[in-house]
Coordinates of N, CA and C in Angstrom, one line a residue:
L1 N -72.9 -52.7 -54.1 CA -72.7 -53.8 -53.2 C -71.2 -54.1 -53.3
R2 N -70.5 -54.2 -52.2 CA -69.1 -54.5 -52.1 C -68.9 -55.5 -51.1
V3 N -68.4 -56.7 -51.5 CA -68.2 -57.8 -50.6 C -66.9 -58.5 -50.8
N4 N -66.4 -59.2 -49.8 CA -65.2 -60.0 -50.0 C -65.5 -61.4 -50.2
T5 N -66.6 -61.9 -49.6 CA -67.0 -63.3 -49.8 C -68.5 -63.4 -50.0
L6 N -68.9 -64.2 -50.9 CA -70.3 -64.4 -51.2 C -70.6 -65.9 -51.0
T7 N -71.5 -66.2 -50.1 CA -71.8 -67.6 -49.9 C -73.3 -67.8 -49.9
D8 N -73.7 -69.1 -50.2 CA -75.1 -69.4 -50.0 C -75.4 -70.0 -48.6
A9 N -76.6 -70.4 -48.3 CA -76.9 -70.9 -47.0 C -76.0 -72.0 -46.5
S10 N -75.5 -72.8 -47.4 CA -74.6 -73.9 -47.0 C -73.1 -73.5 -47.0
S11 N -72.9 -72.2 -47.1 CA -71.5 -71.7 -47.1 C -70.7 -72.2 -48.3
N12 N -71.3 -72.5 -49.4 CA -70.6 -73.0 -50.6 C -70.5 -71.8 -51.6
N13 N -69.3 -71.2 -51.6 CA -69.1 -70.0 -52.5 C -69.4 -70.2 -53.9
S14 N -68.9 -71.3 -54.5 CA -69.0 -71.6 -55.9 C -70.4 -71.7 -56.4
I15 N -71.3 -72.3 -55.5 CA -72.7 -72.4 -55.9 C -73.4 -71.0 -56.0
A16 N -73.1 -70.2 -55.0 CA -73.7 -68.9 -54.9 C -73.3 -68.0 -56.1
T17 N -72.0 -68.0 -56.4 CA -71.6 -67.1 -57.4 C -72.0 -67.7 -58.8
S18 N -71.9 -69.0 -59.0 CA -72.3 -69.6 -60.3 C -73.8 -69.4 -60.6
N19 N -74.6 -69.4 -59.6 CA -76.1 -69.2 -59.8 C -76.3 -67.8 -60.2
I20 N -75.6 -66.8 -59.6 CA -75.8 -65.4 -60.0 C -75.3 -65.2 -61.4
F21 N -74.0 -65.6 -61.7 CA -73.4 -65.2 -62.9 C -73.9 -66.0 -64.1
S22 N -74.3 -67.3 -63.9 CA -74.7 -68.1 -65.0 C -76.0 -67.6 -65.6
G23 N -76.9 -67.0 -64.8 CA -78.2 -66.6 -65.3 C -78.3 -65.2 -65.8
S24 N -77.2 -64.4 -65.6 CA -77.3 -63.0 -66.0 C -76.9 -62.9 -67.5
A25 N -77.4 -61.8 -68.1 CA -77.1 -61.6 -69.5 C -75.6 -61.1 -69.6
K26 N -74.9 -61.7 -70.5 CA -73.5 -61.3 -70.7 C -73.3 -60.1 -71.6
S27 N -74.4 -59.8 -72.4 CA -74.4 -58.7 -73.3 C -75.8 -58.3 -73.6
W28 N -76.1 -57.1 -73.7 CA -77.5 -56.6 -74.2 C -77.3 -55.3 -74.9
S29 N -78.3 -55.0 -75.7 CA -78.2 -53.7 -76.4 C -79.6 -53.3 -76.9
S30 N -79.9 -52.1 -77.0 CA -81.0 -51.5 -77.7 C -80.4 -50.5 -78.7
L31 N -80.8 -50.6 -79.9 CA -80.2 -49.8 -81.0 C -81.2 -49.2 -82.0
N32 N -80.8 -48.3 -82.7 CA -81.6 -47.6 -83.7 C -81.1 -47.8 -85.1
Q33 N -81.8 -48.7 -85.9 CA -81.4 -49.0 -87.2 C -81.8 -47.8 -88.2
D34 N -82.7 -46.9 -87.8 CA -83.0 -45.8 -88.7 C -82.0 -44.7 -88.7
S35 N -81.0 -44.8 -87.9 CA -79.9 -43.8 -87.9 C -78.6 -44.4 -88.5
S36 N -77.8 -43.6 -89.1 CA -76.6 -44.0 -89.7 C -75.6 -44.7 -88.7
G37 N -75.2 -45.9 -89.1 CA -74.3 -46.7 -88.2 C -75.0 -47.5 -87.2
H38 N -76.3 -47.4 -87.1 CA -77.1 -48.2 -86.2 C -76.6 -48.0 -84.7
P39 N -76.6 -46.7 -84.2 CA -76.1 -46.4 -82.9 C -77.0 -47.1 -81.8
V40 N -76.3 -47.3 -80.6 CA -77.1 -47.9 -79.5 C -77.7 -46.8 -78.6
Y41 N -78.9 -47.1 -78.1 CA -79.5 -46.3 -77.1 C -78.8 -46.5 -75.8
D42 N -78.6 -47.8 -75.5 CA -78.0 -48.2 -74.3 C -77.5 -49.7 -74.5
S43 N -76.5 -50.1 -73.7 CA -75.9 -51.4 -73.9 C -75.0 -51.9 -72.7
H44 N -74.7 -53.1 -72.7 CA -73.7 -53.7 -71.8 C -72.9 -54.7 -72.6
N45 N -71.6 -54.6 -72.5 CA -70.6 -55.5 -73.2 C -70.7 -55.4 -74.7
V46 N -71.0 -54.2 -75.2 CA -71.0 -53.9 -76.6 C -70.0 -52.9 -77.0
A47 N -69.0 -53.3 -77.8 CA -67.9 -52.5 -78.3 C -68.3 -51.6 -79.4
S48 N -69.1 -52.1 -80.4 CA -69.5 -51.4 -81.5 C -70.7 -52.0 -82.3
T49 N -71.3 -51.2 -83.1 CA -72.3 -51.8 -84.0 C -72.0 -51.3 -85.5
A50 N -72.4 -52.1 -86.4 CA -72.1 -51.8 -87.8 C -73.4 -52.0 -88.7
D51 N -73.7 -51.1 -89.5 CA -74.8 -51.2 -90.4 C -74.4 -52.1 -91.6
E52 N -75.1 -53.2 -91.7 CA -74.8 -54.2 -92.8 C -75.8 -54.2 -93.9
G53 N -76.7 -53.2 -93.9 CA -77.8 -53.1 -94.9 C -79.1 -53.0 -94.2
D54 N -80.2 -53.0 -95.0 CA -81.5 -52.9 -94.5 C -81.8 -54.0 -93.5
G55 N -82.1 -53.6 -92.2 CA -82.5 -54.6 -91.2 C -81.4 -55.4 -90.6
E56 N -80.2 -55.2 -91.0 CA -79.0 -56.0 -90.5 C -78.0 -55.1 -89.8
T57 N -77.7 -55.6 -88.6 CA -76.7 -54.9 -87.8 C -75.7 -55.9 -87.2
T58 N -74.4 -55.7 -87.3 CA -73.5 -56.5 -86.6 C -73.2 -55.9 -85.3
I59 N -73.2 -56.7 -84.2 CA -72.9 -56.2 -82.9 C -71.7 -56.9 -82.4
T60 N -70.7 -56.1 -82.0 CA -69.4 -56.7 -81.6 C -69.3 -56.5 -80.1
F61 N -68.8 -57.6 -79.4 CA -68.7 -57.6 -77.9 C -67.4 -56.9 -77.5
T62 N -67.5 -56.3 -76.3 CA -66.3 -55.7 -75.7 C -65.4 -56.9 -75.1
N63 N -66.1 -57.8 -74.5 CA -65.4 -59.0 -73.9 C -66.1 -60.2 -74.6
N64 N -65.2 -61.1 -75.2 CA -65.7 -62.2 -76.0 C -66.4 -63.3 -75.2
M65 N -67.2 -64.0 -75.9 CA -67.9 -65.2 -75.3 C -66.9 -66.4 -75.4
S66 N -67.1 -67.4 -74.6 CA -66.2 -68.5 -74.6 C -66.4 -69.5 -75.8
N67 N -67.6 -69.4 -76.4 CA -67.8 -70.2 -77.6 C -68.9 -69.5 -78.4
A68 N -69.2 -70.0 -79.6 CA -70.3 -69.4 -80.4 C -71.6 -70.0 -80.3
N69 N -71.9 -70.7 -79.2 CA -73.1 -71.4 -79.0 C -74.0 -70.7 -77.9
Y70 N -73.8 -69.4 -77.8 CA -74.6 -68.7 -76.8 C -76.0 -68.5 -77.3
A71 N -76.9 -68.1 -76.4 CA -78.3 -67.9 -76.8 C -78.6 -66.4 -77.0
I72 N -79.3 -66.1 -78.1 CA -79.7 -64.7 -78.4 C -81.3 -64.7 -78.3
S73 N -81.7 -63.6 -77.6 CA -83.1 -63.3 -77.7 C -83.3 -61.9 -78.0
G74 N -84.4 -61.5 -78.7 CA -84.5 -60.1 -79.1 C -85.9 -59.8 -79.6
T75 N -86.1 -58.6 -79.9 CA -87.3 -58.1 -80.5 C -87.0 -56.8 -81.2
A76 N -88.0 -56.4 -82.0 CA -87.9 -55.1 -82.8 C -89.3 -54.5 -82.9
Q77 N -89.3 -53.2 -82.9 CA -90.5 -52.4 -83.0 C -90.9 -52.5 -84.5
S78 N -92.2 -52.8 -84.7 CA -92.6 -52.8 -86.1 C -92.8 -51.4 -86.6
E79 N -92.5 -51.2 -87.9 CA -92.6 -49.9 -88.6 C -94.0 -49.8 -89.2
A80 N -94.6 -48.6 -89.1 CA -95.9 -48.3 -89.6 C -96.0 -48.6 -91.1
E81 N -94.9 -48.2 -91.8 CA -94.9 -48.3 -93.3 C -94.8 -49.8 -93.7
G82 N -94.3 -50.7 -92.8 CA -94.2 -52.1 -93.2 C -95.2 -53.0 -92.5
G83 N -96.1 -52.4 -91.8 CA -97.1 -53.2 -91.1 C -96.5 -54.0 -89.9
A84 N -97.3 -54.8 -89.3 CA -96.8 -55.7 -88.2 C -95.8 -56.6 -88.9
G85 N -94.6 -56.7 -88.3 CA -93.6 -57.5 -89.0 C -93.1 -58.7 -88.2
L86 N -92.6 -59.6 -88.9 CA -91.9 -60.7 -88.2 C -90.4 -60.3 -88.1
H87 N -89.9 -60.3 -86.9 CA -88.6 -59.8 -86.7 C -87.7 -60.9 -86.2
V88 N -86.6 -61.2 -86.8 CA -85.7 -62.3 -86.5 C -84.4 -61.8 -86.1
I89 N -83.9 -62.4 -85.0 CA -82.6 -62.1 -84.5 C -81.9 -63.4 -84.3
G90 N -80.8 -63.7 -85.0 CA -80.1 -65.0 -84.8 C -79.0 -65.3 -85.7
K91 N -78.7 -66.5 -85.9 CA -77.6 -67.0 -86.6 C -77.9 -67.1 -88.1
D92 N -77.0 -66.5 -88.9 CA -77.1 -66.5 -90.3 C -76.0 -67.3 -90.9
S93 N -76.2 -68.3 -91.7 CA -75.2 -69.1 -92.3 C -74.1 -68.4 -93.1
S94 N -74.5 -67.2 -93.7 CA -73.5 -66.4 -94.4 C -72.7 -65.6 -93.5
D95 N -73.1 -65.3 -92.3 CA -72.4 -64.5 -91.3 C -72.7 -65.1 -90.0
P96 N -72.1 -66.3 -89.6 CA -72.5 -66.9 -88.4 C -72.0 -66.2 -87.1
M97 N -72.7 -66.5 -86.0 CA -72.2 -66.0 -84.7 C -70.8 -66.4 -84.5
T98 N -70.0 -65.6 -83.8 CA -68.7 -65.9 -83.4 C -68.5 -65.6 -82.0
T99 N -67.4 -65.9 -81.4 CA -67.1 -65.5 -80.0 C -67.1 -64.0 -79.8
S100 N -66.9 -63.2 -80.9 CA -66.7 -61.8 -80.8 C -67.9 -61.0 -81.4
K101 N -68.8 -61.6 -82.1 CA -69.9 -60.8 -82.7 C -71.1 -61.7 -83.1
Y102 N -72.2 -61.0 -83.4 CA -73.4 -61.6 -84.0 C -74.1 -60.6 -84.8
R103 N -75.0 -61.0 -85.7 CA -75.7 -60.1 -86.5 C -77.2 -60.2 -86.3
T104 N -77.9 -59.1 -86.3 CA -79.4 -59.1 -86.2 C -79.9 -59.1 -87.6
D105 N -81.1 -59.6 -87.8 CA -81.8 -59.7 -89.1 C -83.2 -59.4 -88.9
V106 N -83.7 -58.2 -89.2 CA -85.0 -57.7 -88.9 C -85.8 -57.7 -90.3
R107 N -87.0 -58.3 -90.3 CA -87.8 -58.4 -91.5 C -89.2 -58.0 -91.3
D108 N -89.8 -57.4 -92.3 CA -91.3 -57.1 -92.2 C -92.2 -58.3 -92.4
S109 N -93.5 -58.0 -92.4 CA -94.4 -59.1 -92.5 C -94.4 -59.8 -93.9
S110 N -93.8 -59.2 -94.9 CA -93.6 -59.7 -96.2 C -92.3 -60.5 -96.4
G111 N -91.5 -60.5 -95.3 CA -90.2 -61.1 -95.4 C -89.0 -60.3 -95.9
N112 N -89.3 -59.0 -96.1 CA -88.2 -58.1 -96.6 C -87.5 -57.5 -95.4
N113 N -86.1 -57.4 -95.6 CA -85.3 -56.8 -94.6 C -85.7 -55.3 -94.5
R114 N -85.8 -54.8 -93.2 CA -86.3 -53.5 -93.0 C -85.6 -52.9 -91.7
D115 N -85.0 -51.7 -91.9 CA -84.5 -51.0 -90.7 C -85.7 -50.6 -89.8
T116 N -85.5 -50.6 -88.5 CA -86.5 -50.2 -87.6 C -86.0 -49.3 -86.5
L117 N -86.8 -48.5 -85.9 CA -86.4 -47.5 -84.9 C -85.8 -48.2 -83.6
Y118 N -86.3 -49.3 -83.3 CA -85.9 -49.9 -82.0 C -85.7 -51.4 -82.1
V119 N -84.4 -51.9 -81.9 CA -84.1 -53.3 -81.9 C -83.4 -53.6 -80.6
S120 N -83.8 -54.6 -79.9 CA -83.1 -55.0 -78.7 C -82.8 -56.4 -78.7
S121 N -81.7 -56.8 -78.1 CA -81.3 -58.2 -78.0 C -80.4 -58.4 -76.7
S122 N -80.4 -59.6 -76.3 CA -79.6 -60.0 -75.1 C -79.0 -61.3 -75.4
I123 N -77.8 -61.5 -74.8 CA -77.0 -62.7 -75.0 C -76.8 -63.4 -73.6
H124 N -77.1 -64.7 -73.6 CA -76.8 -65.6 -72.4 C -75.8 -66.6 -72.8
G125 N -74.8 -66.8 -72.0 CA -73.8 -67.8 -72.3 C -72.6 -67.6 -71.3
D126 N -71.5 -68.1 -71.7 CA -70.3 -67.9 -70.8 C -69.3 -67.0 -71.5
L127 N -68.8 -66.1 -70.7 CA -67.7 -65.2 -71.2 C -66.4 -66.0 -71.3
A128 N -65.5 -65.6 -72.2 CA -64.2 -66.2 -72.3 C -63.3 -66.0 -71.1

């Protein structure tokens, strides 16, 4: 799609573009914690990942967010050896979200951190 002007039915450009861009994910990734360095299967606006220990991955943005109050949603595939697990992705007080990165925290049903084969997350908020 290549356009010079995008307008809604009332010819208001700012409403049309803000509705499209405000609702879209500003970053997303699917990654493999079972492999060294926690590499991504696929992603958008992800510069790098870092293995921070069992079940923990730092994800760094290519383009920063405008503030650290963005929304994170995510999921992880449970591992057979850990049973059905509770998987948490979010803000950790020891390593809080910043405009440039966030950390995933995946745990099994016993509350222990555990690497898993598939972790996915998406970010909604405003880019800087």
